[in-house]
Structure formats: C-alpha cells, structure tokens
Short mmCIF file of C-alpha atoms in Angstrom, two decimals:
data_model
loop_
_atom_site.label_atom_id
_atom_site.label_comp_id
_atom_site.label_asym_id
_atom_site.label_seq_id
_atom_site.Cartn_x
_atom_site.Cartn_y
_atom_site.Cartn_z
CA UNK A 1 -22.02 11.61 12.73
CA UNK A 2 -19.31 14.24 12.43
CA UNK A 3 -19.20 17.57 10.62
CA UNK A 4 -17.19 18.04 7.43
CA UNK A 5 -14.83 20.33 9.38
CA UNK A 6 -13.73 17.31 11.50
CA UNK A 7 -12.40 15.37 8.48
CA UNK A 8 -8.62 15.05 8.06
CA UNK A 9 -6.39 13.63 5.33
CA UNK A 10 -6.18 9.84 5.68
CA UNK A 11 -9.63 9.43 7.30
CA UNK A 12 -11.87 6.66 5.95
CA UNK A 13 -15.44 7.82 5.30
CA UNK A 14 -18.63 5.96 4.45
CA UNK A 15 -19.65 7.97 1.37
CA UNK A 16 -22.65 6.97 -0.79
CA UNK A 17 -22.61 3.48 0.79
CA UNK A 18 -18.94 2.90 -0.08
CA UNK A 19 -15.76 3.23 1.97
CA UNK A 20 -13.44 5.96 0.70
CA UNK A 21 -10.10 7.20 2.04
CA UNK A 22 -9.52 10.97 2.04
CA UNK A 23 -6.38 11.83 0.07
CA UNK A 24 -6.77 15.60 0.00
CA UNK A 25 -9.15 17.79 2.00
CA UNK A 26 -8.93 21.55 1.40
CA UNK A 27 -10.94 24.45 2.82
CA UNK A 28 -11.96 26.94 0.10
CA UNK A 29 -13.48 30.41 0.43
CA UNK A 30 -14.08 31.69 -3.12
CA UNK A 31 -14.65 35.48 -3.19
CA UNK A 32 -18.07 36.41 -1.89
CA UNK A 33 -19.46 32.84 -1.96
CA UNK A 34 -19.93 30.46 0.97
CA UNK A 35 -16.94 28.44 2.17
CA UNK A 36 -16.76 24.72 1.38
CA UNK A 37 -14.39 21.75 1.66
CA UNK A 38 -13.00 20.28 -1.56
CA UNK A 39 -12.27 16.58 -1.06
CA UNK A 40 -10.37 14.11 -3.21
CA UNK A 41 -11.06 10.57 -2.01
CA UNK A 42 -10.15 7.09 -3.25
CA UNK A 43 -12.61 4.19 -3.09
CA UNK A 44 -11.05 1.55 -0.83
CA UNK A 45 -12.35 -1.47 -2.79
CA UNK A 46 -12.21 -0.32 -6.43
CA UNK A 47 -9.44 2.29 -6.22
CA UNK A 48 -11.54 4.83 -8.18
CA UNK A 49 -10.96 8.49 -7.46
CA UNK A 50 -13.94 10.50 -6.19
CA UNK A 51 -14.09 14.29 -5.92
CA UNK A 52 -16.77 16.02 -3.89
CA UNK A 53 -17.55 19.41 -2.32
CA UNK A 54 -18.78 19.30 1.26
CA UNK A 55 -20.64 22.21 2.87
CA UNK A 56 -18.92 23.28 6.10
CA UNK A 57 -21.88 22.11 8.23
CA UNK A 58 -22.57 18.91 6.23
CA UNK A 59 -22.64 15.70 8.25
CA UNK A 60 -20.21 12.92 7.29
CA UNK A 61 -19.84 9.35 8.53
CA UNK A 62 -16.23 8.71 9.60
CA UNK A 63 -15.66 4.93 9.65
CA UNK A 64 -13.92 3.35 12.63
CA UNK A 65 -10.87 1.75 11.10
CA UNK A 66 -8.44 -0.26 13.23
CA UNK A 67 -4.92 -0.56 11.85
CA UNK A 68 -2.46 -3.06 13.25
CA UNK A 69 0.88 -4.73 12.50
CA UNK A 70 0.81 -8.31 11.30
CA UNK A 71 3.45 -10.82 10.27
CA UNK A 72 3.07 -12.46 6.86
CA UNK A 73 3.13 -16.25 7.28
CA UNK A 74 2.30 -17.86 3.92
CA UNK A 75 0.42 -17.60 0.62
CA UNK A 76 -2.87 -19.47 0.28
CA UNK A 77 -4.02 -18.98 -3.33
CA UNK A 78 -5.96 -15.72 -3.53
CA UNK A 79 -5.34 -14.87 0.14
CA UNK A 80 -2.38 -14.28 2.42
CA UNK A 81 -2.30 -15.70 5.94
CA UNK A 82 -1.05 -13.13 8.46
CA UNK A 83 -0.60 -13.30 12.23
CA UNK A 84 -1.38 -10.52 14.70
CA UNK A 85 1.90 -9.64 16.44
CA UNK A 86 0.23 -9.10 19.84
CA UNK A 87 -2.55 -11.72 20.09
CA UNK A 88 -1.08 -14.32 17.68
CA UNK A 89 -4.48 -14.64 15.94
CA UNK A 90 -4.28 -15.63 12.28
CA UNK A 91 -6.32 -13.94 9.53
CA UNK A 92 -6.75 -14.60 5.81
CA UNK A 93 -6.40 -11.33 3.88
CA UNK A 94 -7.21 -11.01 0.14
CA UNK A 95 -4.04 -10.48 -1.94
CA UNK A 96 -5.64 -7.67 -3.95
CA UNK A 97 -5.62 -5.37 -0.88
CA UNK A 98 -1.81 -5.16 -1.12
CA UNK A 99 -1.77 -4.27 -4.82
CA UNK A 100 1.13 -5.07 -7.16
CA UNK A 101 3.69 -4.84 -4.30
CA UNK A 102 2.49 -8.26 -3.05
CA UNK A 103 5.00 -9.99 -5.36
CA UNK A 104 7.86 -8.71 -3.13
CA UNK A 105 6.33 -10.09 0.07
CA UNK A 106 8.62 -12.57 1.85
CA UNK A 107 7.61 -14.91 4.68
CA UNK A 108 8.19 -13.28 8.06
CA UNK A 109 7.85 -9.69 6.79
CA UNK A 110 5.70 -7.28 8.78
CA UNK A 111 2.66 -5.83 7.02
CA UNK A 112 -0.03 -3.35 8.05
CA UNK A 113 -3.69 -4.31 7.67
CA UNK A 114 -6.67 -2.02 8.32
CA UNK A 115 -9.99 -3.53 9.44
CA UNK A 116 -13.41 -1.88 9.46
CA UNK A 117 -15.83 -3.91 11.64
CA UNK A 118 -13.90 -7.20 11.30
CA UNK A 119 -13.56 -6.86 7.50
CA UNK A 120 -10.07 -6.21 6.04
CA UNK A 121 -10.22 -3.12 3.83
CA UNK A 122 -6.59 -2.06 3.24
CA UNK A 123 -3.13 -3.58 3.34
CA UNK A 124 0.36 -2.21 2.90
CA UNK A 125 3.84 -3.69 2.92
CA UNK A 126 7.10 -1.90 3.78
CA UNK A 127 8.46 0.58 1.22
CA UNK A 128 11.51 -1.57 0.52
CA UNK A 129 12.48 -5.22 0.82
CA UNK A 130 15.84 -6.97 0.98
CA UNK A 131 15.66 -9.96 -1.34
CA UNK A 132 18.17 -12.51 -2.64
CA UNK A 133 18.80 -12.92 -6.37
CA UNK A 134 17.96 -16.50 -7.41
CA UNK A 135 18.61 -16.15 -11.14
CA UNK A 136 20.29 -13.68 -13.46
CA UNK A 137 22.29 -13.84 -16.69
CA UNK A 138 26.05 -13.50 -16.26
CA UNK A 139 27.42 -10.14 -17.38
CA UNK A 140 29.34 -10.14 -20.66
CA UNK A 141 32.90 -8.83 -20.28
CA UNK A 142 33.27 -5.44 -21.92
CA UNK A 143 29.52 -4.71 -21.74
CA UNK A 144 29.90 -1.82 -19.32
CA UNK A 145 27.93 1.06 -20.80
CA UNK A 146 26.87 3.36 -17.98
CA UNK A 147 23.57 2.44 -16.41
CA UNK A 148 23.24 -0.90 -18.21
CA UNK A 149 20.66 -3.22 -16.64
CA UNK A 150 19.84 -6.93 -16.94
CA UNK A 151 16.88 -9.07 -15.86
CA UNK A 152 17.00 -10.89 -12.54
CA UNK A 153 14.62 -13.05 -10.49
CA UNK A 154 14.40 -12.56 -6.72
CA UNK A 155 13.56 -15.20 -4.09
CA UNK A 156 9.83 -14.34 -4.17
CA UNK A 157 9.68 -15.11 -7.91
CA UNK A 158 9.32 -11.48 -9.02
CA UNK A 159 11.43 -10.20 -11.91
CA UNK A 160 13.34 -6.93 -11.64
CA UNK A 161 16.07 -5.09 -13.57
CA UNK A 162 19.47 -4.89 -11.87
CA UNK A 163 22.93 -3.50 -12.77
CA UNK A 164 25.38 -5.80 -14.56
CA UNK A 165 27.58 -6.38 -11.47
CA UNK A 166 24.78 -8.18 -9.54
CA UNK A 167 25.19 -11.99 -9.43
CA UNK A 168 23.18 -14.99 -8.22
CA UNK A 169 23.19 -15.09 -4.40
CA UNK A 170 23.58 -11.32 -3.93
CA UNK A 171 21.07 -9.56 -1.70
CA UNK A 172 19.50 -6.40 -3.13
CA UNK A 173 17.17 -3.75 -1.79
CA UNK A 174 14.03 -3.33 -3.93
CA UNK A 175 11.51 -0.47 -3.84
CA UNK A 176 8.23 -2.36 -3.38
CA UNK A 177 6.06 0.45 -4.78
CA UNK A 178 7.81 0.66 -8.16
CA UNK A 179 9.62 -2.68 -8.31
CA UNK A 180 12.96 -1.01 -9.01
CA UNK A 181 16.44 -1.92 -7.78
CA UNK A 182 17.71 0.47 -5.05
CA UNK A 183 21.10 -0.90 -3.95
CA UNK A 184 23.12 -4.01 -3.21
CA UNK A 185 22.95 -5.00 0.46
CA UNK A 186 26.35 -5.38 2.05
CA UNK A 187 26.84 -8.66 3.89
#
C-alpha cells in the first residue's frame, strides 16, 4: 500500500474494487483546514468519471500495470489479435478497449496495450493514421466554395469527410481521435 502523496497523474489505482486511472491529482490547502488531495479519476472499464478527496496520509492501492508495444495482426469479431513486438506472443484484446478509434486500425500498425495481472485493461492506437481512399464521389467542376468537404471511405472501411480535391487512390492522414482529415500524404 502507498500513501496518497505517492500518487501521480496517469497512475492506475484499485479504488472501491474497480480499476481507475488518475487524470488529475491536485494538492489543496484551504485556509485553516487540513490539506487534502483532490483526485479526478476515470474508471478503466466503464469510462465513468470519479471524483474523490484523499487525506494526505490515506493509504491507496496503486495497481501494477505493464504497458507494452504490440503489432495489430487481424480482426477476430469482437477482439483484435495483436503480437508482442519482443516475444512474438499473440494476444486477443477486446475491441472496446480501443474506443471509437479502432475503425482506423490497419493491419501492421503498432498499438499500445496495458495489462494488469495478465488481463488487458487499456488500449491505444497512434494519434494519426495514413490511409488510402477506396471510394469517394468525384468533385463537380465549379463547386469550389472554400472549405467544401465530401464523404470518402478509407481502406479500413471507415467514412470520413475530405476536401473536394481528394480522389480514389490518394493517401490521407487522419486524426484517429476525432476521425477528421488532416492532410494529403505526398507520394
């Protein structure tokens, strides 16, 4: 067990029987009252936000989380099969750990997976992905209002909005967190 003063932003705690990740951990000393730590934590499984005040000497259980790089191999229904880049072991990771960004995941991409006692608890993919456009409507000549966008489908099957000058076969950079077009990738 550790003291509340040992907790840092990003730590994973076992709090009320659940795993939570610390998003914000602030030390407060209000006037003539005792000091405390104000914590904002997110439940790892449900994503719910939890706020709590820890006494400075309160004991907390910091979970041992091992984070490692993996290579995404293929989709298997509700799970993704990834391979450890150092030991070449394969693991099945639930898709829901990656959130909505999973639709931009391409075979061979590197992902980060966090395990707590052999159980996967968190997953993240790179902040941007370079993907090829597989389908988009041709731009209509003269339709050049500034900032005009059209629908396009990328090689992973996800739909995004792109500028009118993007054509089928072009490679584009996509922000995986928001699903927005960033730029056209030069060949």
